[in-house]
Amino acid sequence: MGAALDEARAALATGDVPIGAIVLDADGTVVGRGRNVREAEGDPTGHAEIVALREAARTTGSWRLEGCTLVVTLEPCTMCAGAAVLARVARVVFGAYDDKAGAVGSLWDVVRDRRLNHRPEVVVGVRAEESTALLDDFFRGQRTP
């Protein structure tokens, strides 16, 4: 989670919401890194998880990320949770819950939907306070006159 938090902090330089993600292979080696790049690249799909999953697929040479772990600072949204399922990651680890858009237990639970063909293991709350503080500080700065 430390590496994901580093990615989140790096997003601040481009004015993006500080969310970071990494993908680890079965041996624990980082094969993908990502941070929000929606503002930097003008890309509505530029979420940290998508960026990290794309890099992991390039690194491994396969879209099937079986045995991999997606680690992200904030609970994935529906798009990112769906991408994790489609990539067939073994587990999703996240820090803070997202009560407004979360799709791994908050508003929806895409990754554990029995109608889908793959359901990754979910680990919640890893360094959640740090993830929450980073987001709170960012949004507090956005609201300051």
PDB file of C-alpha atoms in Angstrom:
ATOM      1  CA  MET A   1       0.000   0.000   0.000  1.00  0.00           C
ATOM      2  CA  GLY A   2       2.957   2.303   0.523  1.00  0.00           C
ATOM      3  CA  ALA A   3       3.720   2.298  -3.205  1.00  0.00           C
ATOM      4  CA  ALA A   4       0.063   2.997  -4.007  1.00  0.00           C
ATOM      5  CA  LEU A   5       0.093   5.942  -1.584  1.00  0.00           C
ATOM      6  CA  ASP A   6       3.236   7.248  -3.318  1.00  0.00           C
ATOM      7  CA  GLU A   7       1.380   7.104  -6.634  1.00  0.00           C
ATOM      8  CA  ALA A   8      -1.568   8.951  -5.058  1.00  0.00           C
ATOM      9  CA  ARG A   9       0.711  11.728  -3.831  1.00  0.00           C
ATOM     10  CA  ALA A  10       2.235  12.023  -7.327  1.00  0.00           C
ATOM     11  CA  ALA A  11      -1.247  12.713  -8.753  1.00  0.00           C
ATOM     12  CA  LEU A  12      -1.328  15.968  -6.800  1.00  0.00           C
ATOM     13  CA  ALA A  13       1.279  17.486  -9.150  1.00  0.00           C
ATOM     14  CA  THR A  14      -1.224  17.415 -12.022  1.00  0.00           C
ATOM     15  CA  GLY A  15      -4.255  18.487  -9.998  1.00  0.00           C
ATOM     16  CA  ASP A  16      -5.725  15.008 -10.124  1.00  0.00           C
ATOM     17  CA  VAL A  17      -7.576  13.434  -7.213  1.00  0.00           C
ATOM     18  CA  PRO A  18      -4.882  11.647  -5.174  1.00  0.00           C
ATOM     19  CA  ILE A  19      -5.685   8.004  -5.774  1.00  0.00           C
ATOM     20  CA  GLY A  20      -2.934   5.508  -6.489  1.00  0.00           C
ATOM     21  CA  ALA A  21      -2.774   1.857  -7.438  1.00  0.00           C
ATOM     22  CA  ILE A  22      -0.263  -0.894  -8.039  1.00  0.00           C
ATOM     23  CA  VAL A  23      -0.530  -4.427  -9.372  1.00  0.00           C
ATOM     24  CA  LEU A  24       1.616  -7.149  -7.829  1.00  0.00           C
ATOM     25  CA  ASP A  25       2.273 -10.479  -9.513  1.00  0.00           C
ATOM     26  CA  ALA A  26       2.010 -13.765  -7.626  1.00  0.00           C
ATOM     27  CA  ASP A  27       5.599 -13.323  -6.359  1.00  0.00           C
ATOM     28  CA  GLY A  28       4.883  -9.840  -4.985  1.00  0.00           C
ATOM     29  CA  THR A  29       6.740  -7.975  -7.728  1.00  0.00           C
ATOM     30  CA  VAL A  30       5.186  -4.697  -8.883  1.00  0.00           C
ATOM     31  CA  VAL A  31       4.138  -5.192 -12.524  1.00  0.00           C
ATOM     32  CA  GLY A  32       1.897  -2.128 -12.839  1.00  0.00           C
ATOM     33  CA  ARG A  33       1.631   1.340 -11.315  1.00  0.00           C
ATOM     34  CA  GLY A  34      -1.009   3.971 -11.742  1.00  0.00           C
ATOM     35  CA  ARG A  35      -2.440   7.185 -10.430  1.00  0.00           C
ATOM     36  CA  ASN A  36      -5.391   9.263 -11.466  1.00  0.00           C
ATOM     37  CA  VAL A  37      -4.626  11.032 -14.752  1.00  0.00           C
ATOM     38  CA  ARG A  38      -8.085  12.286 -15.703  1.00  0.00           C
ATOM     39  CA  GLU A  39      -7.049  15.938 -15.448  1.00  0.00           C
ATOM     40  CA  ALA A  40      -3.515  15.435 -16.752  1.00  0.00           C
ATOM     41  CA  GLU A  41      -4.614  13.506 -19.843  1.00  0.00           C
ATOM     42  CA  GLY A  42      -8.218  14.626 -20.236  1.00  0.00           C
ATOM     43  CA  ASP A  43      -9.223  10.968 -20.079  1.00  0.00           C
ATOM     44  CA  PRO A  44     -12.458   9.981 -18.323  1.00  0.00           C
ATOM     45  CA  THR A  45     -11.095   6.430 -17.925  1.00  0.00           C
ATOM     46  CA  GLY A  46      -7.831   7.681 -16.421  1.00  0.00           C
ATOM     47  CA  HIS A  47      -8.440   6.139 -13.008  1.00  0.00           C
ATOM     48  CA  ALA A  48      -5.465   4.816 -11.058  1.00  0.00           C
ATOM     49  CA  GLU A  49      -6.678   1.219 -11.265  1.00  0.00           C
ATOM     50  CA  ILE A  50      -7.157   1.298 -15.037  1.00  0.00           C
ATOM     51  CA  VAL A  51      -3.700   2.820 -15.551  1.00  0.00           C
ATOM     52  CA  ALA A  52      -2.112   0.186 -13.283  1.00  0.00           C
ATOM     53  CA  LEU A  53      -4.011  -2.726 -14.882  1.00  0.00           C
ATOM     54  CA  ARG A  54      -3.009  -1.582 -18.383  1.00  0.00           C
ATOM     55  CA  GLU A  55       0.651  -1.375 -17.378  1.00  0.00           C
ATOM     56  CA  ALA A  56       0.469  -4.788 -15.707  1.00  0.00           C
ATOM     57  CA  ALA A  57      -0.995  -6.305 -18.881  1.00  0.00           C
ATOM     58  CA  ARG A  58       1.820  -4.775 -20.952  1.00  0.00           C
ATOM     59  CA  THR A  59       4.440  -5.974 -18.458  1.00  0.00           C
ATOM     60  CA  THR A  60       3.129  -9.529 -18.249  1.00  0.00           C
ATOM     61  CA  GLY A  61       2.169  -9.753 -21.898  1.00  0.00           C
ATOM     62  CA  SER A  62      -1.375 -10.839 -21.069  1.00  0.00           C
ATOM     63  CA  TRP A  63      -4.688  -9.251 -20.207  1.00  0.00           C
ATOM     64  CA  ARG A  64      -5.289 -12.197 -17.871  1.00  0.00           C
ATOM     65  CA  LEU A  65      -3.746 -11.078 -14.609  1.00  0.00           C
ATOM     66  CA  GLU A  66      -4.426 -14.342 -12.799  1.00  0.00           C
ATOM     67  CA  GLY A  67      -2.557 -14.572  -9.525  1.00  0.00           C
ATOM     68  CA  CYS A  68      -2.091 -10.792  -9.390  1.00  0.00           C
ATOM     69  CA  THR A  69      -3.216  -8.397  -6.675  1.00  0.00           C
ATOM     70  CA  LEU A  70      -4.627  -4.936  -7.354  1.00  0.00           C
ATOM     71  CA  VAL A  71      -3.780  -2.576  -4.479  1.00  0.00           C
ATOM     72  CA  VAL A  72      -5.525   0.806  -4.474  1.00  0.00           C
ATOM     73  CA  THR A  73      -5.848   3.615  -1.959  1.00  0.00           C
ATOM     74  CA  LEU A  74      -9.609   4.071  -2.459  1.00  0.00           C
ATOM     75  CA  GLU A  75     -12.382   1.561  -3.047  1.00  0.00           C
ATOM     76  CA  PRO A  76     -12.759   1.032  -6.808  1.00  0.00           C
ATOM     77  CA  CYS A  77     -15.728   2.474  -8.692  1.00  0.00           C
ATOM     78  CA  THR A  78     -17.945   0.347 -10.947  1.00  0.00           C
ATOM     79  CA  MET A  79     -15.647   0.790 -13.960  1.00  0.00           C
ATOM     80  CA  CYS A  80     -12.530  -0.177 -12.029  1.00  0.00           C
ATOM     81  CA  ALA A  81     -14.170  -3.023 -10.119  1.00  0.00           C
ATOM     82  CA  GLY A  82     -15.438  -4.371 -13.429  1.00  0.00           C
ATOM     83  CA  ALA A  83     -11.960  -4.085 -14.948  1.00  0.00           C
ATOM     84  CA  ALA A  84     -10.498  -6.036 -12.017  1.00  0.00           C
ATOM     85  CA  VAL A  85     -13.043  -8.800 -12.579  1.00  0.00           C
ATOM     86  CA  LEU A  86     -12.435  -8.860 -16.331  1.00  0.00           C
ATOM     87  CA  ALA A  87      -8.663  -8.936 -15.793  1.00  0.00           C
ATOM     88  CA  ARG A  88      -9.187 -11.887 -13.457  1.00  0.00           C
ATOM     89  CA  VAL A  89      -7.025 -10.511 -10.657  1.00  0.00           C
ATOM     90  CA  ALA A  90      -6.825 -12.838  -7.670  1.00  0.00           C
ATOM     91  CA  ARG A  91      -7.453 -10.142  -5.090  1.00  0.00           C
ATOM     92  CA  VAL A  92      -8.349  -6.503  -4.634  1.00  0.00           C
ATOM     93  CA  VAL A  93      -6.852  -4.684  -1.659  1.00  0.00           C
ATOM     94  CA  PHE A  94      -7.969  -1.160  -0.858  1.00  0.00           C
ATOM     95  CA  GLY A  95      -7.574   1.442   1.846  1.00  0.00           C
ATOM     96  CA  ALA A  96     -10.566   3.720   2.296  1.00  0.00           C
ATOM     97  CA  TYR A  97     -14.193   3.028   1.473  1.00  0.00           C
ATOM     98  CA  ASP A  98     -15.836   5.335  -1.072  1.00  0.00           C
ATOM     99  CA  ASP A  99     -19.385   5.962   0.141  1.00  0.00           C
ATOM    100  CA  LYS A 100     -20.220   8.003  -2.977  1.00  0.00           C
ATOM    101  CA  ALA A 101     -19.031   5.711  -5.777  1.00  0.00           C
ATOM    102  CA  GLY A 102     -17.584   2.517  -4.278  1.00  0.00           C
ATOM    103  CA  ALA A 103     -18.325  -0.761  -6.022  1.00  0.00           C
ATOM    104  CA  VAL A 104     -16.541  -3.205  -3.722  1.00  0.00           C
ATOM    105  CA  GLY A 105     -19.012  -3.110  -0.868  1.00  0.00           C
ATOM    106  CA  SER A 106     -20.189   0.485  -0.379  1.00  0.00           C
ATOM    107  CA  LEU A 107     -22.829   1.289  -2.993  1.00  0.00           C
ATOM    108  CA  TRP A 108     -22.392  -1.855  -5.077  1.00  0.00           C
ATOM    109  CA  ASP A 109     -20.413  -5.051  -4.792  1.00  0.00           C
ATOM    110  CA  VAL A 110     -19.372  -5.805  -8.350  1.00  0.00           C
ATOM    111  CA  VAL A 111     -16.408  -8.019  -7.468  1.00  0.00           C
ATOM    112  CA  ARG A 112     -18.498 -10.424  -5.403  1.00  0.00           C
ATOM    113  CA  ASP A 113     -21.506 -10.608  -7.719  1.00  0.00           C
ATOM    114  CA  ARG A 114     -22.243 -14.309  -8.206  1.00  0.00           C
ATOM    115  CA  ARG A 115     -23.570 -13.661 -11.700  1.00  0.00           C
ATOM    116  CA  LEU A 116     -20.063 -12.833 -12.919  1.00  0.00           C
ATOM    117  CA  ASN A 117     -17.550 -15.484 -13.949  1.00  0.00           C
ATOM    118  CA  HIS A 118     -14.760 -14.348 -11.624  1.00  0.00           C
ATOM    119  CA  ARG A 119     -14.772 -13.102  -8.049  1.00  0.00           C
ATOM    120  CA  PRO A 120     -11.489 -11.867  -6.567  1.00  0.00           C
ATOM    121  CA  GLU A 121     -10.718 -12.013  -2.872  1.00  0.00           C
ATOM    122  CA  VAL A 122     -11.185  -8.617  -1.187  1.00  0.00           C
ATOM    123  CA  VAL A 123      -9.037  -7.118   1.587  1.00  0.00           C
ATOM    124  CA  VAL A 124     -10.286  -3.837   3.055  1.00  0.00           C
ATOM    125  CA  GLY A 125      -8.926  -1.068   5.264  1.00  0.00           C
ATOM    126  CA  VAL A 126      -5.179  -1.302   4.625  1.00  0.00           C
ATOM    127  CA  ARG A 127      -3.755   2.071   5.698  1.00  0.00           C
ATOM    128  CA  ALA A 128      -7.237   3.534   5.336  1.00  0.00           C
ATOM    129  CA  GLU A 129      -6.513   6.520   7.589  1.00  0.00           C
ATOM    130  CA  GLU A 130      -3.636   7.680   5.371  1.00  0.00           C
ATOM    131  CA  SER A 131      -5.719   7.288   2.224  1.00  0.00           C
ATOM    132  CA  THR A 132      -8.621   9.182   3.753  1.00  0.00           C
ATOM    133  CA  ALA A 133      -6.395  11.988   5.058  1.00  0.00           C
ATOM    134  CA  LEU A 134      -4.812  12.460   1.632  1.00  0.00           C
ATOM    135  CA  LEU A 135      -8.230  12.748  -0.018  1.00  0.00           C
ATOM    136  CA  ASP A 136      -9.662  14.988   2.721  1.00  0.00           C
ATOM    137  CA  ASP A 137      -6.702  17.387   2.425  1.00  0.00           C
ATOM    138  CA  PHE A 138      -7.074  17.514  -1.351  1.00  0.00           C
ATOM    139  CA  PHE A 139     -10.788  18.250  -1.307  1.00  0.00           C
ATOM    140  CA  ARG A 140     -10.438  20.737   1.532  1.00  0.00           C
ATOM    141  CA  GLY A 141      -8.011  22.654  -0.700  1.00  0.00           C
ATOM    142  CA  GLN A 142     -10.491  22.525  -3.589  1.00  0.00           C
ATOM    143  CA  ARG A 143     -13.196  24.188  -1.483  1.00  0.00           C
ATOM    144  CA  THR A 144     -11.020  26.966  -0.086  1.00  0.00           C
ATOM    145  CA  PRO A 145     -11.981  30.380  -1.568  1.00  0.00           C
TER     146      PRO A 145
END
